[in-house]
Amino acid sequence: MASIWAMETSIRRRKPLAGDLKTEVAVVGAGMAGILIAYRLQKAGRQVVVLEAGRIGGGQTRNTTAKITSQHGMFCQKLIQNLGRERARQYAAANEAAIRAYRELIDSRGIDCDLEAKCAYLYGVDREALQREAEAAASLGLPAVYLEQVPLPVPGAGAVRFAGQAQFAPLRFLAALAEKLTVYEQTRVLRAEGQTLVTDRGQVQAEQIVFACHYPFINFPGLYFARMHQERSYVLALENVPKLDGMFIGASSDACSLRTCGDLLLMGGESHRTGEDRQGGRYAALRQRAKEWFPGCREVACWSAQDCITADGAPYIGRYAASRPDWFVATGFHKWGMTSSMAAAMVLEDLMCGRESPYAAAFDPGRVTLGLLPGVAEESVQAARGLAKTFFQPPKERTILPGHGGETAVRGEKAGVYREDDGKALAVSLRCPHLGCQLTWNPDENSWDCPCHGSRFDKEGHLLSGPAQKDLRKR
Ligand SMILES: Cc1cc2nc3c(=O)[nH]c(=O)nc-3n(C[C@H](O)[C@H](O)[C@H](O)COP(=O)(O)OP(=O)(O)OC[C@H]3O[C@@H](n4cnc5c(N)ncnc54)[C@H](O)[C@@H]3O)c2cc1C
């Protein structure tokens, strides 16, 4: 299930690290965040290397829908409530500055990545809520107006329109930007010891380290595992569709995201907390909605991705922890990682070069906000549930049919089994190697997913995405 970006773009392969090295800055992760951060730091005169466990852009970035926008759903009122007006203003200004920075970078380097100016629409049927959101957004300096109608087949919907937004082809952009960077692919960072990163290919000593690996996998210090969870969403690329003018996101949590891409329409939705999709049917539900909204449409591709969600709605960008002043982090992008990655690159360039950042306070990972405490409590409850399942629920033997996966008992112990069509059983431990939570089967993706922190593994137990850094044990 490759995305249209992955199908159209081939990024030059890089060699793995071969032995030890020293550098000024080491960036962990070569997704949109890592590459932008490395690019800006290198441009500012720093010596930078990027360490990537897989391929450049091979993480969540290859499966994004790549809207470059400061319109992040129904978020402005929540943000003002959680961060306070001043920091919410900084958040808005950083995201608008990020859109300008993309334009300048793409224009100045002549990057061929289909950058197109678009309006962004937040649509919904609760007009009063949309009006309040438009007012809140405008009060933060965002280019927002309320509209009575939205150009979409949603009966009775109004919208908040943001002018001056954009969309692009993310992997083509990333390929061009990475061209002049030193990136080591197939090089997984296993742990960090002070200023040394220990990888599976050698050690890297760096004056400053940036964790841009989507979900920070170093649990202590930082405690990011207690402050974020992950959410998955699903995307269809459709042809034979009307040409929509704009990018769209629904105001309710079950609504759809839409953008064009040439003659195609990308339709996203069916979000859920990673690890909570036991029933499956996410693609089927999205296909059903596509048929209702765009009769005659044909599907050309489908894929899915996930992102980190923080308790108060803003990413964590800045110093990793007070006890590690030379470690930095960029995570928690809430499915808005295009502008957030650029905002991260701008903020970290300032902080790491010893300058003040006008936006740093809004993203400070050490912030304490009103929204944070209940959020942390909820994360802890969820993690405790995941752990409790492993330890307290006895294994039950169940028949797993061909083409299905599920929990069962193998030699008296709890295990996850996927049964191939030919009857062969693939059995793995259900204990997540990250923090030991019990994994659940995701029938939409044929994967084992962690409901606490969102790590994912394929049916054979190979790691798909972190924070876990190891495969599952075979049973
Ligand atoms: C369905 C969906 C649609 C979205 N659409 C949009 C959109 O329209 N606009 C928008 O702004 N945002 C969107 N997003 C969000 C956006 O795609 C993400 O926020 C963004 O791609 C995250 O980039 P990243 O660099 O943080 O992570 P990644 O792209 O995942 O990069 C992290 C990299 O770190 C590497 N890594 C991990 N651990 C290690 C290790 N130990 N050692 C070395 N390397 C490691 C991984 O291999 C990976 O390549 C969407 C998200 C979803 C789920």
Coordinates of C-alpha atoms and ligand atoms in Angstrom, one line a residue:
M1 CA 0.0 0.0 0.0
A2 CA 2.4 2.7 -1.2
S3 CA 1.4 6.3 -1.3
I4 CA 1.4 8.2 -4.6
W5 CA 4.5 10.1 -3.4
A6 CA 6.4 6.9 -2.8
M7 CA 5.3 5.6 -6.3
E8 CA 6.5 8.7 -8.1
T9 CA 9.7 9.6 -6.3
S10 CA 13.0 7.8 -6.1
I11 CA 15.4 9.2 -3.5
R12 CA 19.2 8.6 -4.0
R13 CA 20.4 5.8 -1.7
R14 CA 23.0 6.7 0.9
K15 CA 25.6 4.4 2.5
P16 CA 25.3 3.3 6.2
L17 CA 27.7 4.7 8.7
A18 CA 31.0 2.8 8.6
G19 CA 32.7 3.1 12.0
D20 CA 32.9 6.0 14.4
L21 CA 32.9 9.8 13.7
K22 CA 32.8 13.2 15.4
T23 CA 30.6 16.1 14.3
E24 CA 29.1 19.3 15.6
V25 CA 25.5 18.3 15.2
A26 CA 23.9 14.8 14.8
V27 CA 20.3 14.7 13.7
V28 CA 18.5 11.4 14.4
G29 CA 15.8 10.8 11.7
A30 CA 15.6 11.8 8.0
G31 CA 11.9 12.6 7.7
M32 CA 10.5 16.0 7.0
A33 CA 11.6 17.3 10.4
G34 CA 15.1 15.8 10.4
I35 CA 16.0 16.9 6.9
L36 CA 14.6 20.5 7.3
I37 CA 16.4 20.9 10.7
A38 CA 19.7 19.5 9.2
Y39 CA 19.4 21.7 6.1
R40 CA 18.9 24.9 8.1
L41 CA 21.7 24.2 10.6
Q42 CA 24.1 23.3 7.8
K43 CA 23.1 26.5 6.0
A44 CA 23.8 28.4 9.2
G45 CA 27.4 27.1 9.1
R46 CA 27.2 24.0 11.4
Q47 CA 28.7 20.7 10.6
V48 CA 25.8 18.2 10.5
V49 CA 25.3 14.5 10.0
V50 CA 21.9 12.8 9.8
L51 CA 21.4 9.2 11.0
E52 CA 18.5 7.3 9.6
A53 CA 17.4 3.8 10.6
G54 CA 15.7 3.2 7.2
R55 CA 15.6 5.4 4.1
I56 CA 15.3 9.2 3.7
G57 CA 11.5 10.1 3.9
G58 CA 10.7 6.4 4.6
G59 CA 8.8 7.1 7.9
Q60 CA 5.5 8.8 8.2
T61 CA 6.5 11.5 5.8
R62 CA 6.1 9.2 2.8
N63 CA 2.4 8.8 3.7
T64 CA 1.4 12.3 4.5
T65 CA -1.1 14.3 2.5
A66 CA 1.3 17.3 2.4
K67 CA -0.9 20.3 3.0
I68 CA 1.3 23.2 4.0
T69 CA -1.1 25.1 6.2
S70 CA -1.5 26.9 9.5
Q71 CA -5.2 25.7 9.6
H72 CA -4.9 22.8 12.0
G73 CA -8.5 21.8 12.3
M74 CA -10.8 23.1 15.0
F75 CA -7.9 24.2 17.2
C76 CA -7.6 27.9 17.9
Q77 CA -10.0 28.2 20.8
K78 CA -8.4 25.1 22.4
L79 CA -5.0 26.4 21.9
I80 CA -5.8 29.8 23.5
Q81 CA -7.3 27.9 26.4
N82 CA -4.3 25.6 26.8
L83 CA -1.4 27.8 26.0
G84 CA -2.7 31.2 26.8
R85 CA -3.2 34.0 24.2
E86 CA 0.5 35.0 23.9
R87 CA 1.9 31.6 23.2
A88 CA -1.1 30.7 20.9
R89 CA -0.2 33.8 18.9
Q90 CA 3.4 32.5 18.7
Y91 CA 2.2 29.2 17.5
A92 CA 0.1 30.8 14.8
A93 CA 2.9 33.1 13.7
A94 CA 5.4 30.3 13.5
N95 CA 3.1 28.3 11.3
E96 CA 2.5 31.2 9.0
A97 CA 6.2 31.9 8.9
A98 CA 6.7 28.2 8.0
I99 CA 4.5 28.6 4.9
R100 CA 6.5 31.6 3.8
A101 CA 9.8 29.7 4.5
Y102 CA 8.7 26.8 2.2
R103 CA 7.9 29.2 -0.6
E104 CA 11.2 31.0 -0.3
L105 CA 13.2 27.8 -0.1
I106 CA 11.4 26.2 -3.1
D107 CA 11.6 29.3 -5.2
S108 CA 15.2 30.1 -4.4
R109 CA 16.5 26.6 -5.0
G110 CA 14.1 26.0 -7.9
I111 CA 12.8 22.7 -6.4
D112 CA 10.4 20.9 -8.7
C113 CA 7.8 19.7 -6.2
D114 CA 4.4 20.9 -7.5
L115 CA 4.1 23.7 -4.9
E116 CA 0.6 25.2 -5.4
A117 CA -1.0 28.1 -3.6
K118 CA -4.4 27.1 -2.2
C119 CA -7.0 28.2 0.3
A120 CA -7.6 25.9 3.2
Y121 CA -11.2 25.3 4.4
L122 CA -12.3 24.0 7.8
Y123 CA -15.9 22.7 7.1
G124 CA -18.7 21.6 9.3
V125 CA -22.5 22.0 10.1
D126 CA -22.2 23.7 13.4
R127 CA -22.1 27.2 12.1
E128 CA -21.8 28.9 15.4
A129 CA -18.8 26.9 16.4
L130 CA -17.2 27.7 13.0
Q131 CA -17.9 31.4 13.5
R132 CA -16.3 31.3 17.0
E133 CA -13.3 29.4 15.5
A134 CA -12.9 32.0 12.7
E135 CA -12.9 34.8 15.3
A136 CA -10.4 33.0 17.5
A137 CA -8.1 32.3 14.5
A138 CA -8.3 36.0 13.3
S139 CA -7.6 37.2 16.8
L140 CA -4.3 35.2 16.6
G141 CA -3.4 36.9 13.4
L142 CA -4.3 34.0 11.1
P143 CA -5.9 34.8 7.7
A144 CA -9.3 33.5 8.6
V145 CA -12.8 34.4 7.5
Y146 CA -16.2 32.6 8.1
L147 CA -18.1 31.5 5.0
E148 CA -21.8 30.5 4.9
Q149 CA -21.0 27.8 2.3
V150 CA -18.2 25.4 1.4
P151 CA -17.6 24.1 -2.1
L152 CA -18.1 20.4 -1.0
P153 CA -21.0 17.9 -1.2
V154 CA -21.7 18.2 2.5
P155 CA -25.3 19.3 3.0
G156 CA -25.7 22.4 5.2
A157 CA -22.0 22.9 5.8
G158 CA -20.3 26.3 6.4
A159 CA -16.6 26.9 6.6
V160 CA -13.6 28.9 7.9
R161 CA -11.3 29.8 5.1
F162 CA -7.6 30.5 5.5
A163 CA -6.1 32.3 2.5
G164 CA -2.5 32.0 1.3
Q165 CA -1.9 28.3 2.1
A166 CA -0.2 25.7 -0.1
Q167 CA 0.3 22.0 -1.0
F168 CA 3.2 20.1 -2.6
A169 CA 4.8 16.8 -3.4
P170 CA 6.7 16.0 -0.2
L171 CA 9.2 13.4 -1.2
R172 CA 10.3 15.3 -4.3
F173 CA 11.0 18.3 -2.0
L174 CA 12.8 16.1 0.5
A175 CA 15.0 14.5 -2.2
A176 CA 16.1 17.9 -3.4
L177 CA 16.8 19.2 0.0
A178 CA 18.7 16.1 1.2
E179 CA 21.0 16.2 -1.9
K180 CA 23.8 18.3 -0.2
L181 CA 23.4 16.8 3.3
T182 CA 25.5 14.0 4.8
V183 CA 22.9 11.3 5.6
Y184 CA 23.7 7.7 6.7
E185 CA 20.8 5.4 5.9
Q186 CA 20.2 2.0 7.4
T187 CA 21.9 3.3 10.6
R188 CA 19.8 2.9 13.7
V189 CA 20.6 4.9 16.8
L190 CA 20.3 2.3 19.7
R191 CA 21.0 4.6 22.6
A192 CA 22.5 8.0 23.6
E193 CA 25.2 8.2 26.3
G194 CA 25.8 11.9 27.0
Q195 CA 27.2 13.3 23.7
T196 CA 27.6 9.9 22.1
L197 CA 25.1 8.2 19.9
V198 CA 25.6 4.4 19.8
T199 CA 24.3 3.1 16.5
D200 CA 24.3 -0.4 15.0
R201 CA 27.1 0.7 12.6
G202 CA 29.4 2.7 14.9
Q203 CA 29.4 5.6 17.4
V204 CA 28.8 9.3 16.7
Q205 CA 30.1 11.9 19.0
A206 CA 28.3 15.2 18.7
E207 CA 28.3 18.5 20.5
Q208 CA 24.6 18.8 19.9
I209 CA 22.0 16.0 19.2
V210 CA 18.6 16.5 17.7
F211 CA 16.0 13.7 18.1
A212 CA 13.8 14.1 15.0
C213 CA 12.8 10.5 14.9
H214 CA 9.0 11.0 15.0
Y215 CA 8.5 9.6 18.5
P216 CA 11.5 10.1 20.9
F217 CA 12.6 6.6 21.9
I218 CA 14.8 7.6 24.9
N219 CA 12.3 7.4 27.7
F220 CA 14.4 8.9 30.5
P221 CA 14.9 11.9 30.7
G222 CA 12.1 13.6 28.8
L223 CA 9.2 11.2 29.7
Y224 CA 7.7 11.7 26.2
F225 CA 6.0 8.3 26.5
A226 CA 3.8 9.7 29.3
R227 CA 2.9 12.9 27.4
M228 CA 1.9 11.7 23.9
H229 CA 0.0 9.0 22.1
Q230 CA -0.3 8.2 18.4
E231 CA -3.2 8.3 16.0
R232 CA -3.6 6.6 12.6
S233 CA -5.6 7.8 9.6
Y234 CA -6.2 6.3 6.2
V235 CA -6.0 7.9 2.8
L236 CA -7.5 7.1 -0.7
A237 CA -6.3 8.5 -4.0
L238 CA -9.2 8.8 -6.3
E239 CA -9.6 9.5 -10.0
N240 CA -12.6 10.5 -12.1
V241 CA -13.6 13.1 -9.5
P242 CA -14.7 16.7 -9.7
K243 CA -11.9 19.2 -9.5
L244 CA -12.1 20.8 -6.1
D245 CA -10.6 24.2 -5.6
G246 CA -8.9 24.2 -2.2
M247 CA -7.8 22.0 0.7
F248 CA -10.4 20.8 3.2
I249 CA -10.5 19.4 6.7
G250 CA -13.7 18.6 8.7
A251 CA -14.4 20.2 12.0
S252 CA -15.6 17.0 13.7
S253 CA -13.2 14.2 14.6
D254 CA -14.9 11.8 12.2
A255 CA -14.8 14.1 9.2
C256 CA -12.6 13.9 6.1
S257 CA -9.5 15.6 4.8
L258 CA -9.4 16.4 1.1
R259 CA -6.9 17.9 -1.4
T260 CA -6.2 17.6 -5.1
C261 CA -3.0 16.2 -6.6
G262 CA -3.1 16.8 -10.4
D263 CA -6.3 15.0 -11.6
L264 CA -6.5 13.0 -8.4
L265 CA -8.3 13.7 -5.1
L266 CA -6.7 12.6 -1.9
M267 CA -9.4 11.7 0.7
G268 CA -8.3 11.0 4.3
G269 CA -10.1 10.1 7.5
E270 CA -11.2 7.2 9.8
S271 CA -8.8 8.3 12.5
H272 CA -8.3 6.3 15.6
R273 CA -5.8 5.8 18.4
T274 CA -3.1 3.5 17.2
G275 CA -3.7 0.0 18.6
E276 CA -7.5 0.5 18.8
D277 CA -8.7 -0.9 15.5
R278 CA -9.6 -4.5 16.5
Q279 CA -12.7 -4.5 14.3
G280 CA -11.0 -3.1 11.2
G281 CA -13.1 -1.7 8.3
R282 CA -11.4 1.7 8.1
Y283 CA -10.6 1.6 4.4
A284 CA -14.1 0.2 3.7
A285 CA -15.8 3.1 5.6
L286 CA -13.7 5.6 3.7
R287 CA -14.5 3.9 0.4
Q288 CA -18.2 4.1 1.2
R289 CA -18.0 7.8 1.9
A290 CA -16.0 8.4 -1.3
K291 CA -18.8 6.6 -3.3
E292 CA -21.5 8.8 -1.6
W293 CA -19.6 12.0 -2.1
F294 CA -18.1 11.4 -5.5
P295 CA -20.2 8.8 -7.4
G296 CA -18.2 7.3 -10.3
C297 CA -14.8 7.8 -8.6
R298 CA -12.1 5.1 -8.9
E299 CA -9.5 4.3 -6.4
V300 CA -5.9 4.3 -7.6
A301 CA -4.0 4.0 -4.3
C302 CA -4.6 3.7 -0.6
W303 CA -2.3 4.0 2.4
S304 CA -2.2 5.1 6.0
A305 CA 0.1 6.9 8.5
Q306 CA 0.1 8.0 12.1
D307 CA 1.3 10.9 14.1
C308 CA 2.0 11.9 17.7
I309 CA -0.6 13.8 19.7
T310 CA 0.3 15.9 22.7
A311 CA -2.0 16.6 25.6
D312 CA -2.3 20.4 25.0
G313 CA -2.3 20.4 21.2
A314 CA 1.1 21.9 20.5
P315 CA 4.2 20.1 19.4
Y316 CA 7.3 19.6 21.6
I317 CA 10.2 21.5 19.9
G318 CA 13.2 22.6 21.9
R319 CA 15.5 21.2 24.6
Y320 CA 14.9 17.5 25.2
A321 CA 15.1 17.8 29.0
A322 CA 16.5 20.3 31.5
S323 CA 19.2 17.7 32.4
R324 CA 20.4 17.4 28.8
P325 CA 21.0 21.0 27.5
D326 CA 22.7 19.8 24.3
W327 CA 19.9 17.4 23.3
F328 CA 17.0 18.8 21.3
V329 CA 13.7 17.3 20.1
A330 CA 11.0 17.9 17.5
T331 CA 7.8 15.8 17.9
G332 CA 4.1 15.8 18.6
F333 CA 3.0 17.3 15.3
H334 CA -0.8 16.3 15.5
K335 CA -0.9 15.4 11.8
W336 CA 0.4 18.9 10.9
G337 CA 4.0 18.0 10.4
M338 CA 4.7 20.0 7.3
T339 CA 4.5 23.4 8.9
S340 CA 5.5 22.0 12.2
S341 CA 8.7 20.5 10.8
M342 CA 9.6 23.9 9.3
A343 CA 8.7 25.6 12.5
A344 CA 11.0 23.1 14.3
A345 CA 13.8 23.9 11.9
M346 CA 13.4 27.6 12.5
V347 CA 13.2 27.3 16.3
L348 CA 16.1 24.8 16.7
E349 CA 18.3 26.8 14.3
D350 CA 17.9 29.8 16.6
L351 CA 18.3 27.9 19.9
M352 CA 21.2 25.7 18.7
C353 CA 23.1 28.8 17.3
G354 CA 22.7 30.6 20.6
R355 CA 20.0 33.0 19.4
E356 CA 16.6 33.9 20.8
S357 CA 13.6 32.4 19.0
P358 CA 10.4 34.4 18.8
Y359 CA 8.4 31.2 18.8
A360 CA 10.2 29.0 21.3
A361 CA 7.9 29.4 24.3
A362 CA 4.9 28.0 22.4
F363 CA 6.7 24.8 21.7
D364 CA 8.9 24.5 24.8
P365 CA 8.9 20.7 25.7
G366 CA 9.2 21.7 29.4
R367 CA 6.1 23.8 29.4
V368 CA 3.4 23.2 32.0
T369 CA 0.0 24.0 30.7
L370 CA -3.5 23.8 32.0
G371 CA -4.4 21.1 29.5
L372 CA -1.3 19.0 30.3
L373 CA -2.2 17.4 33.6
P374 CA -5.5 15.7 32.6
G375 CA -3.8 14.7 29.4
V376 CA -0.9 13.0 31.2
A377 CA -3.4 11.3 33.5
E378 CA -5.2 9.9 30.5
E379 CA -2.0 8.7 28.9
S380 CA -1.0 7.0 32.1
V381 CA -4.4 5.2 32.4
Q382 CA -4.1 4.0 28.9
A383 CA -0.6 2.7 29.4
A384 CA -1.6 1.0 32.7
R385 CA -4.4 -0.8 30.8
G386 CA -2.0 -2.0 28.1
L387 CA 0.4 -3.2 30.8
A388 CA -2.3 -4.8 32.9
K389 CA -3.5 -6.9 29.9
T390 CA 0.0 -8.4 29.6
F391 CA 0.4 -9.3 33.2
F392 CA -3.0 -10.1 34.6
Q393 CA -5.2 -11.6 31.8
P394 CA -4.5 -15.4 31.5
P395 CA -4.0 -16.7 27.9
K396 CA -7.0 -18.2 26.2
E397 CA -6.7 -20.7 23.3
R398 CA -8.6 -19.4 20.2
T399 CA -8.7 -20.6 16.6
I400 CA -7.2 -18.1 14.2
L401 CA -8.6 -18.5 10.7
P402 CA -6.4 -18.1 7.6
G403 CA -5.8 -14.5 6.6
H404 CA -6.5 -13.3 10.2
G405 CA -4.5 -12.4 13.3
G406 CA -5.3 -12.5 17.0
E407 CA -4.3 -13.2 20.5
T408 CA -4.2 -16.9 21.5
A409 CA -2.2 -19.3 23.7
V410 CA 0.9 -20.9 22.4
R411 CA 2.5 -23.6 24.6
G412 CA 0.5 -22.2 27.6
E413 CA 1.6 -18.6 27.1
K414 CA -0.1 -15.6 25.5
A415 CA 1.0 -14.9 21.9
G416 CA 0.0 -13.2 18.8
V417 CA -0.7 -15.4 15.8
Y418 CA -1.3 -14.6 12.2
R419 CA -2.4 -17.5 10.0
E420 CA -1.3 -17.4 6.4
D421 CA -3.7 -18.5 3.7
D422 CA -1.9 -21.8 3.4
G423 CA -2.5 -22.5 7.1
K424 CA 1.0 -21.7 8.4
A425 CA 1.0 -19.8 11.7
L426 CA 3.3 -16.9 12.4
A427 CA 3.5 -16.6 16.2
V428 CA 5.1 -13.6 18.0
S429 CA 5.3 -12.3 21.6
L430 CA 2.6 -9.7 22.3
R431 CA 4.8 -7.8 24.6
C432 CA 5.9 -4.5 23.1
P433 CA 9.8 -4.2 23.4
H434 CA 9.4 -0.4 24.2
L435 CA 7.7 -0.5 27.6
G436 CA 6.0 -3.9 27.7
C437 CA 2.4 -3.0 26.8
Q438 CA 0.3 -5.7 25.1
L439 CA -0.1 -5.3 21.4
T440 CA -3.3 -5.7 19.4
W441 CA -4.0 -6.9 15.9
N442 CA -4.9 -4.3 13.3
P443 CA -6.9 -6.1 10.6
D444 CA -6.7 -3.1 8.2
E445 CA -3.0 -3.2 8.0
N446 CA -2.2 -6.8 9.1
S447 CA 0.1 -5.4 11.8
W448 CA 0.6 -5.7 15.6
D449 CA 0.0 -2.2 17.1
C450 CA 0.7 -0.8 20.6
P451 CA -2.4 1.0 22.1
C452 CA -0.2 2.8 24.7
H453 CA 2.6 4.5 22.6
G454 CA 1.8 3.5 19.0
S455 CA 4.8 1.2 18.0
R456 CA 3.9 -1.1 15.1
F457 CA 5.2 -4.5 13.8
D458 CA 4.3 -6.5 10.8
K459 CA 2.7 -9.9 10.9
E460 CA 6.1 -11.6 11.3
G461 CA 7.1 -9.2 14.2
H462 CA 9.4 -6.9 12.3
L463 CA 9.5 -3.3 13.6
L464 CA 7.5 -0.9 11.3
S465 CA 7.6 2.2 13.5
G466 CA 8.7 3.3 17.0
P467 CA 9.1 4.3 19.7
A468 CA 10.1 0.6 20.0
Q469 CA 13.4 0.0 18.4
K470 CA 13.5 -3.8 18.2
D471 CA 11.5 -6.6 16.4
L472 CA 9.1 -8.8 18.4
R473 CA 10.3 -12.1 19.8
K474 CA 9.2 -15.1 17.8
R475 CA 7.1 -17.6 19.7
Ligands
LIG1 C1 -2.8 10.4 7.3 C2 -1.9 11.6 7.6 C3 -2.0 12.7 6.8 C4 -1.2 13.8 7.1 N1 -1.3 14.9 6.3 C5 -0.6 16.0 6.6 C6 -0.8 17.2 5.9 O1 -1.5 17.3 4.9 N2 -0.1 18.3 6.3 C7 0.7 18.3 7.4 O2 1.3 19.3 7.8 N3 0.9 17.1 8.1 C8 0.3 16.0 7.7 N4 0.5 14.9 8.4 C9 1.5 14.8 9.5 C10 2.9 14.6 8.8 O3 2.8 13.6 7.8 C11 3.9 14.2 9.9 O4 3.8 15.0 11.0 C12 5.3 14.2 9.4 O5 5.5 13.5 8.2 C13 6.3 13.7 10.5 O6 7.6 13.9 10.0 P1 8.8 13.4 11.0 O7 10.0 13.8 10.3 O8 8.6 13.9 12.3 O9 8.6 11.8 11.1 P2 9.1 10.7 10.0 O10 8.8 11.0 8.6 O11 8.5 9.4 10.5 O12 10.6 10.6 10.2 C14 11.3 10.1 11.3 C15 12.4 9.2 10.8 O13 13.2 8.8 12.0 C16 13.7 7.5 11.7 N5 14.1 6.9 13.0 C17 13.3 6.5 14.0 N6 14.0 5.9 15.0 C18 15.3 6.0 14.6 C19 16.5 5.6 15.2 N7 16.5 5.0 16.4 N8 17.7 5.8 14.6 C20 17.7 6.5 13.4 N9 16.5 6.9 12.7 C21 15.3 6.6 13.4 C22 12.6 6.8 11.0 O14 13.1 5.7 10.2 C23 12.0 8.0 10.1 O15 12.5 8.0 8.8 C24 -0.3 13.8 8.2 C25 -0.3 12.6 9.0 C26 -1.1 11.6 8.7 C27 -1.1 10.4 9.7

